[in-house]
GROMACS .gro file of N, CA and C in nm:
model
  465
    1MET      N    1   3.706  -1.527   5.669
    1MET     CA    2   3.599  -1.501   5.579
    1MET      C    3   3.659  -1.453   5.447
    2LEU      N    4   3.607  -1.512   5.341
    2LEU     CA    5   3.655  -1.480   5.207
    2LEU      C    6   3.551  -1.391   5.137
    3ILE      N    7   3.593  -1.276   5.091
    3ILE     CA    8   3.503  -1.185   5.019
    3ILE      C    9   3.549  -1.180   4.874
    4GLU      N   10   3.454  -1.210   4.787
    4GLU     CA   11   3.487  -1.209   4.644
    4GLU      C   12   3.468  -1.070   4.587
    5ASP      N   13   3.556  -1.033   4.500
    5ASP     CA   14   3.544  -0.904   4.430
    5ASP      C   15   3.475  -0.930   4.297
    6ASN      N   16   3.351  -0.893   4.287
    6ASN     CA   17   3.274  -0.911   4.162
    6ASN      C   18   3.271  -0.784   4.078
    7SER      N   19   3.360  -0.691   4.106
    7SER     CA   20   3.355  -0.564   4.034
    7SER      C   21   3.379  -0.584   3.885
    8ALA      N   22   3.466  -0.679   3.849
    8ALA     CA   23   3.488  -0.705   3.707
    8ALA      C   24   3.363  -0.762   3.644
    9GLY      N   25   3.296  -0.854   3.715
    9GLY     CA   26   3.171  -0.911   3.664
    9GLY      C   27   3.062  -0.807   3.657
   10SER      N   28   3.053  -0.719   3.755
   10SER     CA   29   2.953  -0.613   3.757
   10SER      C   30   2.975  -0.517   3.642
   11GLY      N   31   3.100  -0.488   3.614
   11GLY     CA   32   3.132  -0.398   3.503
   11GLY      C   33   3.088  -0.457   3.370
   12LEU      N   34   3.109  -0.588   3.355
   12LEU     CA   35   3.066  -0.656   3.233
   12LEU      C   36   2.914  -0.654   3.221
   13ALA      N   37   2.845  -0.677   3.333
   13ALA     CA   38   2.699  -0.674   3.332
   13ALA      C   39   2.650  -0.533   3.299
   14ASN      N   40   2.714  -0.431   3.357
   14ASN     CA   41   2.676  -0.292   3.328
   14ASN      C   42   2.701  -0.258   3.182
   15ALA      N   43   2.813  -0.305   3.125
   15ALA     CA   44   2.844  -0.278   2.984
   15ALA      C   45   2.740  -0.342   2.893
   16ARG      N   46   2.698  -0.466   2.930
   16ARG     CA   47   2.595  -0.532   2.849
   16ARG      C   48   2.463  -0.455   2.858
   17LEU      N   49   2.429  -0.408   2.978
   17LEU     CA   50   2.305  -0.334   2.998
   17LEU      C   51   2.307  -0.204   2.918
   18HIS      N   52   2.418  -0.130   2.928
   18HIS     CA   53   2.429  -0.005   2.854
   18HIS      C   54   2.434  -0.029   2.703
   19GLY      N   55   2.501  -0.135   2.660
   19GLY     CA   56   2.507  -0.168   2.518
   19GLY      C   57   2.369  -0.202   2.463
   20GLY      N   58   2.291  -0.279   2.541
   20GLY     CA   59   2.154  -0.313   2.499
   20GLY      C   60   2.066  -0.190   2.492
   21THR      N   61   2.083  -0.100   2.588
   21THR     CA   62   2.007   0.025   2.588
   21THR      C   63   2.043   0.109   2.466
   22LEU      N   64   2.172   0.115   2.434
   22LEU     CA   65   2.218   0.191   2.318
   22LEU      C   66   2.157   0.135   2.189
   23VAL      N   67   2.154   0.004   2.176
   23VAL     CA   68   2.095  -0.059   2.057
   23VAL      C   69   1.947  -0.025   2.049
   24LEU      N   70   1.876  -0.032   2.161
   24LEU     CA   71   1.733  -0.001   2.163
   24LEU      C   72   1.709   0.144   2.123
   25VAL      N   73   1.787   0.236   2.175
   25VAL     CA   74   1.773   0.377   2.140
   25VAL      C   75   1.796   0.398   1.991
   26CYS      N   76   1.899   0.334   1.935
   26CYS     CA   77   1.928   0.347   1.791
   26CYS      C   78   1.813   0.294   1.707
   27VAL      N   79   1.758   0.181   1.745
   27VAL     CA   80   1.645   0.123   1.670
   27VAL      C   81   1.526   0.217   1.673
   28LEU      N   82   1.496   0.273   1.791
   28LEU     CA   83   1.382   0.364   1.802
   28LEU      C   84   1.404   0.492   1.720
   29LEU      N   85   1.526   0.545   1.721
   29LEU     CA   86   1.556   0.664   1.642
   29LEU      C   87   1.542   0.637   1.493
   30LEU      N   88   1.594   0.524   1.448
   30LEU     CA   89   1.585   0.491   1.306
   30LEU      C   90   1.441   0.468   1.263
   31ALA      N   91   1.361   0.407   1.349
   31ALA     CA   92   1.221   0.381   1.317
   31ALA      C   93   1.143   0.511   1.304
   32GLY      N   94   1.184   0.615   1.377
   32GLY     CA   95   1.115   0.742   1.374
   32GLY      C   96   1.156   0.832   1.258
   33CYS      N   97   1.249   0.788   1.174
   33CYS     CA   98   1.298   0.872   1.065
   33CYS      C   99   1.222   0.853   0.936
   34GLY      N  100   1.117   0.775   0.934
   34GLY     CA  101   1.044   0.750   0.811
   34GLY      C  102   0.972   0.873   0.761
   35VAL      N  103   0.959   0.886   0.629
   35VAL     CA  104   0.887   0.996   0.567
   35VAL      C  105   0.741   0.960   0.560
   36ARG      N  106   0.657   1.049   0.601
   36ARG     CA  107   0.514   1.029   0.590
   36ARG      C  108   0.465   1.117   0.477
   37PRO      N  109   0.454   1.063   0.353
   37PRO     CA  110   0.435   1.146   0.237
   37PRO      C  111   0.295   1.198   0.210
   38SER      N  112   0.193   1.135   0.258
   38SER     CA  113   0.058   1.171   0.214
   38SER      C  114   0.015   1.307   0.264
   39GLY      N  115  -0.011   1.397   0.170
   39GLY     CA  116  -0.068   1.525   0.203
   39GLY      C  117   0.027   1.624   0.269
   40THR      N  118   0.156   1.601   0.262
   40THR     CA  119   0.249   1.693   0.324
   40THR      C  120   0.332   1.760   0.217
   41PRO      N  121   0.372   1.886   0.242
   41PRO     CA  122   0.457   1.951   0.143
   41PRO      C  123   0.584   1.871   0.119
   42ALA      N  124   0.632   1.872  -0.003
   42ALA     CA  125   0.751   1.797  -0.039
   42ALA      C  126   0.875   1.865   0.018
   43PRO      N  127   0.968   1.786   0.069
   43PRO     CA  128   1.093   1.845   0.114
   43PRO      C  129   1.177   1.884  -0.007
   44ARG      N  130   1.273   1.972   0.015
   44ARG     CA  131   1.366   2.007  -0.093
   44ARG      C  132   1.446   1.883  -0.130
   45GLY      N  133   1.483   1.872  -0.257
   45GLY     CA  134   1.560   1.757  -0.300
   45GLY      C  135   1.470   1.649  -0.356
   46GLN      N  136   1.523   1.530  -0.367
   46GLN     CA  137   1.450   1.416  -0.423
   46GLN      C  138   1.341   1.369  -0.329
   47ALA      N  139   1.220   1.362  -0.378
   47ALA     CA  140   1.108   1.316  -0.296
   47ALA      C  141   1.062   1.180  -0.347
   48GLU      N  142   1.014   1.098  -0.254
   48GLU     CA  143   0.960   0.969  -0.292
   48GLU      C  144   0.809   0.982  -0.299
   49GLY      N  145   0.748   0.908  -0.390
   49GLY     CA  146   0.604   0.912  -0.405
   49GLY      C  147   0.564   0.995  -0.525
   50ILE      N  148   0.438   1.037  -0.524
   50ILE     CA  149   0.383   1.116  -0.633
   50ILE      C  150   0.385   1.262  -0.590
   51VAL      N  151   0.457   1.345  -0.663
   51VAL     CA  152   0.464   1.488  -0.630
   51VAL      C  153   0.367   1.562  -0.722
   52LEU      N  154   0.268   1.625  -0.660
   52LEU     CA  155   0.172   1.709  -0.732
   52LEU      C  156   0.192   1.852  -0.688
   53TYR      N  157   0.177   1.945  -0.779
   53TYR     CA  158   0.184   2.086  -0.743
   53TYR      C  159   0.042   2.137  -0.728
   54LEU      N  160   0.008   2.170  -0.603
   54LEU     CA  161  -0.123   2.226  -0.571
   54LEU      C  162  -0.105   2.371  -0.529
   55VAL      N  163  -0.215   2.443  -0.523
   55VAL     CA  164  -0.211   2.585  -0.487
   55VAL      C  165  -0.240   2.599  -0.337
   56HIS      N  166  -0.152   2.673  -0.270
   56HIS     CA  167  -0.169   2.701  -0.126
   56HIS      C  168  -0.141   2.850  -0.106
   57ASN      N  169  -0.241   2.922  -0.058
   57ASN     CA  170  -0.228   3.068  -0.041
   57ASN      C  171  -0.184   3.137  -0.169
   58GLY      N  172  -0.239   3.092  -0.283
   58GLY     CA  173  -0.211   3.154  -0.411
   58GLY      C  174  -0.082   3.112  -0.478
   59LYS      N  175   0.000   3.031  -0.411
   59LYS     CA  176   0.129   2.989  -0.467
   59LYS      C  177   0.132   2.838  -0.487
   60LEU      N  178   0.204   2.797  -0.592
   60LEU     CA  179   0.220   2.653  -0.615
   60LEU      C  180   0.312   2.594  -0.510
   61THR      N  181   0.268   2.481  -0.455
   61THR     CA  182   0.342   2.412  -0.351
   61THR      C  183   0.344   2.263  -0.384
   62PRO      N  184   0.462   2.200  -0.379
   62PRO     CA  185   0.467   2.056  -0.403
   62PRO      C  186   0.407   1.979  -0.286
   63VAL      N  187   0.323   1.883  -0.318
   63VAL     CA  188   0.260   1.797  -0.218
   63VAL      C  189   0.292   1.653  -0.257
   64VAL      N  190   0.337   1.573  -0.161
   64VAL     CA  191   0.375   1.435  -0.189
   64VAL      C  192   0.264   1.342  -0.143
   65ARG      N  193   0.225   1.254  -0.234
   65ARG     CA  194   0.127   1.150  -0.201
   65ARG      C  195   0.197   1.015  -0.212
   66THR      N  196   0.144   0.918  -0.139
   66THR     CA  197   0.203   0.784  -0.146
   66THR      C  198   0.175   0.723  -0.282
   67GLY      N  199   0.260   0.634  -0.322
   67GLY     CA  200   0.242   0.562  -0.449
   67GLY      C  201   0.360   0.583  -0.541
   68THR      N  202   0.353   0.515  -0.653
   68THR     CA  203   0.457   0.529  -0.754
   68THR      C  204   0.409   0.627  -0.860
   69ARG      N  205   0.502   0.695  -0.921
   69ARG     CA  206   0.470   0.798  -1.019
   69ARG      C  207   0.396   0.735  -1.138
   70PRO      N  208   0.273   0.784  -1.163
   70PRO     CA  209   0.195   0.732  -1.275
   70PRO      C  210   0.231   0.805  -1.405
   71PRO      N  211   0.176   0.761  -1.517
   71PRO     CA  212   0.197   0.832  -1.643
   71PRO      C  213   0.141   0.975  -1.635
   72ILE      N  214   0.189   1.061  -1.723
   72ILE     CA  215   0.150   1.202  -1.720
   72ILE      C  216  -0.001   1.222  -1.731
   73GLY      N  217  -0.070   1.140  -1.807
   73GLY     CA  218  -0.215   1.153  -1.819
   73GLY      C  219  -0.285   1.136  -1.685
   74ASP      N  220  -0.237   1.041  -1.605
   74ASP     CA  221  -0.294   1.020  -1.472
   74ASP      C  222  -0.261   1.135  -1.378
   75LEU      N  223  -0.144   1.197  -1.396
   75LEU     CA  224  -0.107   1.312  -1.314
   75LEU      C  225  -0.203   1.429  -1.340
   76VAL      N  226  -0.236   1.452  -1.468
   76VAL     CA  227  -0.330   1.559  -1.503
   76VAL      C  228  -0.467   1.530  -1.441
   77THR      N  229  -0.509   1.404  -1.446
   77THR     CA  230  -0.637   1.365  -1.386
   77THR      C  231  -0.636   1.389  -1.234
   78LEU      N  232  -0.525   1.357  -1.168
   78LEU     CA  233  -0.512   1.381  -1.024
   78LEU      C  234  -0.520   1.530  -0.992
   79LEU      N  235  -0.455   1.613  -1.074
   79LEU     CA  236  -0.461   1.758  -1.052
   79LEU      C  237  -0.604   1.809  -1.068
   80ALA      N  238  -0.673   1.762  -1.171
   80ALA     CA  239  -0.811   1.806  -1.196
   80ALA      C  240  -0.905   1.761  -1.085
   81ALA      N  241  -0.875   1.648  -1.022
   81ALA     CA  242  -0.960   1.597  -0.914
   81ALA      C  243  -0.945   1.680  -0.787
   82GLY      N  244  -0.835   1.751  -0.775
   82GLY     CA  245  -0.816   1.838  -0.660
   82GLY      C  246  -0.753   1.769  -0.542
   83PRO      N  247  -0.741   1.844  -0.432
   83PRO     CA  248  -0.674   1.792  -0.313
   83PRO      C  249  -0.755   1.684  -0.243
   84LEU      N  250  -0.683   1.599  -0.171
   84LEU     CA  251  -0.745   1.498  -0.085
   84LEU      C  252  -0.795   1.566   0.042
   85PRO      N  253  -0.885   1.501   0.117
   85PRO     CA  254  -0.934   1.561   0.242
   85PRO      C  255  -0.822   1.600   0.338
   86GLU      N  256  -0.716   1.521   0.345
   86GLU     CA  257  -0.606   1.552   0.437
   86GLU      C  258  -0.516   1.665   0.386
   87GLU      N  259  -0.541   1.713   0.265
   87GLU     CA  260  -0.464   1.825   0.208
   87GLU      C  261  -0.542   1.956   0.224
   88GLU      N  262  -0.603   1.970   0.339
   88GLU     CA  263  -0.685   2.089   0.368
   88GLU      C  264  -0.601   2.215   0.352
   89GLY      N  265  -0.660   2.315   0.290
   89GLY     CA  266  -0.590   2.441   0.266
   89GLY      C  267  -0.529   2.449   0.127
   90TYR      N  268  -0.525   2.337   0.057
   90TYR     CA  269  -0.473   2.333  -0.079
   90TYR      C  270  -0.589   2.331  -0.178
   91THR      N  271  -0.566   2.385  -0.296
   91THR     CA  272  -0.667   2.382  -0.402
   91THR      C  273  -0.599   2.348  -0.533
   92THR      N  274  -0.679   2.338  -0.638
   92THR     CA  275  -0.627   2.322  -0.773
   92THR      C  276  -0.694   2.423  -0.863
   93GLU      N  277  -0.621   2.471  -0.961
   93GLU     CA  278  -0.680   2.559  -1.061
   93GLU      C  279  -0.696   2.487  -1.194
   94VAL      N  280  -0.660   2.359  -1.199
   94VAL     CA  281  -0.683   2.277  -1.317
   94VAL      C  282  -0.832   2.242  -1.315
   95PRO      N  283  -0.905   2.279  -1.421
   95PRO     CA  284  -1.049   2.256  -1.420
   95PRO      C  285  -1.085   2.108  -1.400
   96GLN      N  286  -1.191   2.087  -1.321
   96GLN     CA  287  -1.238   1.951  -1.296
   96GLN      C  288  -1.269   1.883  -1.428
   97GLY      N  289  -1.229   1.757  -1.439
   97GLY     CA  290  -1.255   1.679  -1.560
   97GLY      C  291  -1.152   1.694  -1.669
   98THR      N  292  -1.048   1.777  -1.647
   98THR     CA  293  -0.943   1.794  -1.748
   98THR      C  294  -0.872   1.662  -1.770
   99LYS      N  295  -0.854   1.628  -1.896
   99LYS     CA  296  -0.785   1.504  -1.933
   99LYS      C  297  -0.673   1.536  -2.031
  100LEU      N  298  -0.567   1.457  -2.027
  100LEU     CA  299  -0.463   1.463  -2.128
  100LEU      C  300  -0.507   1.373  -2.242
  101LEU      N  301  -0.523   1.431  -2.361
  101LEU     CA  302  -0.569   1.352  -2.476
  101LEU      C  303  -0.453   1.291  -2.553
  102SER      N  304  -0.341   1.365  -2.564
  102SER     CA  305  -0.226   1.310  -2.636
  102SER      C  306  -0.102   1.392  -2.605
  103THR      N  307   0.013   1.333  -2.639
  103THR     CA  308   0.141   1.403  -2.631
  103THR      C  309   0.204   1.399  -2.768
  104GLY      N  310   0.283   1.499  -2.798
  104GLY     CA  311   0.349   1.503  -2.929
  104GLY      C  312   0.486   1.566  -2.918
  105GLN      N  313   0.561   1.562  -3.027
  105GLN     CA  314   0.697   1.616  -3.034
  105GLN      C  315   0.711   1.695  -3.161
  106PRO      N  316   0.814   1.760  -3.190
  106PRO     CA  317   0.888   1.851  -3.104
  106PRO      C  318   0.828   1.989  -3.112
  107PRO      N  319   0.848   2.085  -3.030
  107PRO     CA  320   0.883   2.061  -2.891
  107PRO      C  321   0.772   1.979  -2.826
  108PRO      N  322   0.789   1.938  -2.703
  108PRO     CA  323   0.681   1.858  -2.645
  108PRO      C  324   0.547   1.932  -2.653
  109GLU      N  325   0.445   1.858  -2.689
  109GLU     CA  326   0.309   1.912  -2.697
  109GLU      C  327   0.218   1.826  -2.610
  110LEU      N  328   0.135   1.892  -2.534
  110LEU     CA  329   0.034   1.824  -2.454
  110LEU      C  330  -0.102   1.872  -2.501
  111THR      N  331  -0.183   1.780  -2.551
  111THR     CA  332  -0.318   1.815  -2.593
  111THR      C  333  -0.413   1.780  -2.481
  112LEU      N  334  -0.484   1.883  -2.433
  112LEU     CA  335  -0.576   1.867  -2.320
  112LEU      C  336  -0.720   1.875  -2.368
  113SER      N  337  -0.811   1.832  -2.283
  113SER     CA  338  -0.953   1.830  -2.316
  113SER      C  339  -1.022   1.964  -2.291
  114VAL      N  340  -0.947   2.065  -2.248
  114VAL     CA  341  -1.005   2.196  -2.215
  114VAL      C  342  -0.944   2.306  -2.301
  115ASP      N  343  -1.009   2.422  -2.301
  115ASP     CA  344  -0.957   2.539  -2.371
  115ASP      C  345  -0.834   2.589  -2.295
  116VAL      N  346  -0.716   2.568  -2.351
  116VAL     CA  347  -0.593   2.605  -2.281
  116VAL      C  348  -0.576   2.755  -2.270
  117ALA      N  349  -0.640   2.832  -2.356
  117ALA     CA  350  -0.633   2.978  -2.346
  117ALA      C  351  -0.702   3.028  -2.220
  118ALA      N  352  -0.797   2.951  -2.169
  118ALA     CA  353  -0.871   2.990  -2.050
  118ALA      C  354  -0.804   2.944  -1.920
  119LEU      N  355  -0.697   2.866  -1.928
  119LEU     CA  356  -0.628   2.818  -1.808
  119LEU      C  357  -0.554   2.933  -1.740
  120SER      N  358  -0.560   2.937  -1.608
  120SER     CA  359  -0.482   3.036  -1.533
  120SER      C  360  -0.333   3.001  -1.542
  121ASP      N  361  -0.250   3.099  -1.512
  121ASP     CA  362  -0.106   3.072  -1.510
  121ASP      C  363  -0.073   2.964  -1.407
  122ASN      N  364  -0.143   2.966  -1.291
  122ASN     CA  365  -0.120   2.862  -1.191
  122ASN      C  366  -0.157   2.724  -1.244
  123ALA      N  367  -0.268   2.714  -1.320
  123ALA     CA  368  -0.308   2.585  -1.376
  123ALA      C  369  -0.202   2.533  -1.473
  124VAL      N  370  -0.150   2.622  -1.557
  124VAL     CA  371  -0.045   2.582  -1.652
  124VAL      C  372   0.077   2.534  -1.574
  125ASP      N  373   0.118   2.609  -1.472
  125ASP     CA  374   0.234   2.568  -1.393
  125ASP      C  375   0.207   2.439  -1.316
  126GLN      N  376   0.085   2.422  -1.266
  126GLN     CA  377   0.053   2.296  -1.197
  126GLN      C  378   0.078   2.177  -1.288
  127ILE      N  379   0.032   2.186  -1.411
  127ILE     CA  380   0.047   2.076  -1.507
  127ILE      C  381   0.194   2.056  -1.542
  128LEU      N  382   0.263   2.164  -1.578
  128LEU     CA  383   0.402   2.151  -1.624
  128LEU      C  384   0.497   2.111  -1.511
  129CYS      N  385   0.477   2.166  -1.391
  129CYS     CA  386   0.566   2.131  -1.279
  129CYS      C  387   0.542   1.987  -1.234
  130THR      N  388   0.414   1.947  -1.227
  130THR     CA  389   0.383   1.809  -1.187
  130THR      C  390   0.437   1.711  -1.290
  131ALA      N  391   0.431   1.747  -1.418
  131ALA     CA  392   0.481   1.660  -1.523
  131ALA      C  393   0.633   1.662  -1.532
  132GLY      N  394   0.697   1.760  -1.469
  132GLY     CA  395   0.843   1.765  -1.465
  132GLY      C  396   0.907   1.842  -1.579
  133TYR      N  397   0.833   1.930  -1.644
  133TYR     CA  398   0.889   2.010  -1.754
  133TYR      C  399   0.953   2.136  -1.697
  134ARG      N  400   1.079   2.124  -1.653
  134ARG     CA  401   1.150   2.237  -1.593
  134ARG      C  402   1.241   2.307  -1.693
  135SER      N  403   1.304   2.234  -1.780
  135SER     CA  404   1.400   2.296  -1.871
  135SER      C  405   1.352   2.302  -2.015
  136ARG      N  406   1.255   2.220  -2.050
  136ARG     CA  407   1.207   2.218  -2.188
  136ARG      C  408   1.074   2.291  -2.198
  137GLY      N  409   1.061   2.371  -2.303
  137GLY     CA  410   0.936   2.440  -2.328
  137GLY      C  411   0.832   2.342  -2.381
  138VAL      N  412   0.709   2.359  -2.337
  138VAL     CA  413   0.600   2.271  -2.376
  138VAL      C  414   0.489   2.356  -2.435
  139ILE      N  415   0.430   2.309  -2.542
  139ILE     CA  416   0.314   2.375  -2.601
  139ILE      C  417   0.189   2.301  -2.555
  140LEU      N  418   0.096   2.376  -2.499
  140LEU     CA  419  -0.032   2.319  -2.458
  140LEU      C  420  -0.134   2.347  -2.568
  141ILE      N  421  -0.211   2.245  -2.603
  141ILE     CA  422  -0.311   2.254  -2.709
  141ILE      C  423  -0.443   2.203  -2.652
  142GLY      N  424  -0.551   2.273  -2.686
  142GLY     CA  425  -0.681   2.225  -2.641
  142GLY      C  426  -0.794   2.314  -2.689
  143GLN      N  427  -0.902   2.253  -2.738
  143GLN     CA  428  -1.022   2.323  -2.784
  143GLN      C  429  -0.987   2.426  -2.893
  144GLY      N  430  -0.897   2.389  -2.982
  144GLY     CA  431  -0.860   2.477  -3.093
  144GLY      C  432  -0.766   2.590  -3.056
  145GLN      N  433  -0.717   2.591  -2.936
  145GLN     CA  434  -0.625   2.696  -2.888
  145GLN      C  435  -0.488   2.634  -2.857
  146SER      N  436  -0.386   2.719  -2.853
  146SER     CA  437  -0.254   2.672  -2.810
  146SER      C  438  -0.189   2.779  -2.724
  147ARG      N  439  -0.101   2.734  -2.637
  147ARG     CA  440  -0.024   2.820  -2.547
  147ARG      C  441   0.117   2.769  -2.538
  148GLY      N  442   0.210   2.862  -2.544
  148GLY     CA  443   0.347   2.820  -2.519
  148GLY      C  444   0.439   2.853  -2.633
  149PRO      N  445   0.558   2.806  -2.622
  149PRO     CA  446   0.605   2.707  -2.524
  149PRO      C  447   0.622   2.767  -2.383
  150HIS      N  448   0.586   2.687  -2.283
  150HIS     CA  449   0.599   2.721  -2.142
  150HIS      C  450   0.680   2.610  -2.074
  151ARG      N  451   0.738   2.646  -1.961
  151ARG     CA  452   0.804   2.547  -1.875
  151ARG      C  453   0.769   2.580  -1.730
  152CYS      N  454   0.793   2.487  -1.642
  152CYS     CA  455   0.767   2.508  -1.499
  152CYS      C  456   0.851   2.624  -1.449
  153THR      N  457   0.785   2.721  -1.386
  153THR     CA  458   0.858   2.838  -1.336
  153THR      C  459   0.877   2.834  -1.185
  154VAL      N  460   0.836   2.727  -1.120
  154VAL     CA  461   0.850   2.715  -0.975
  154VAL      C  462   0.989   2.662  -0.943
  155GLU      N  463   1.058   2.730  -0.855
  155GLU     CA  464   1.193   2.686  -0.815
  155GLU      C  465   1.184   2.573  -0.719
   0.00000   0.00000   0.00000
């Protein structure tokens, strides 16, 4: 009686099975690494999407929404519109209906449709941080009033 030793063949079959399993595990892990930006606080570092600074428990917090970064006027409109339903617990201090009327230089000037003297410090920071004014001072103008120069004070 002749008995064949298939251990080499079995080892190859086992290696293929384990290799296929390894590939499947890697694919599943990579698929689970996607960022879900809508309505979640922004991670530290570079964020993808639209980063708005909303108020949460009295402090400005970056919130990432899906989409590409719009012009600054649209960012101000988004802040004035307030949080989305899925951003429960967040608020805005930018008055509803606030619009950016114009921008000017130097230093950067933002003319808004509201009395800027009446804006809270959080509202000013919401606008400046969302617009990305971290190192340059900005003068806010609106309803015959001016404020600044100010820059984003949120780290």
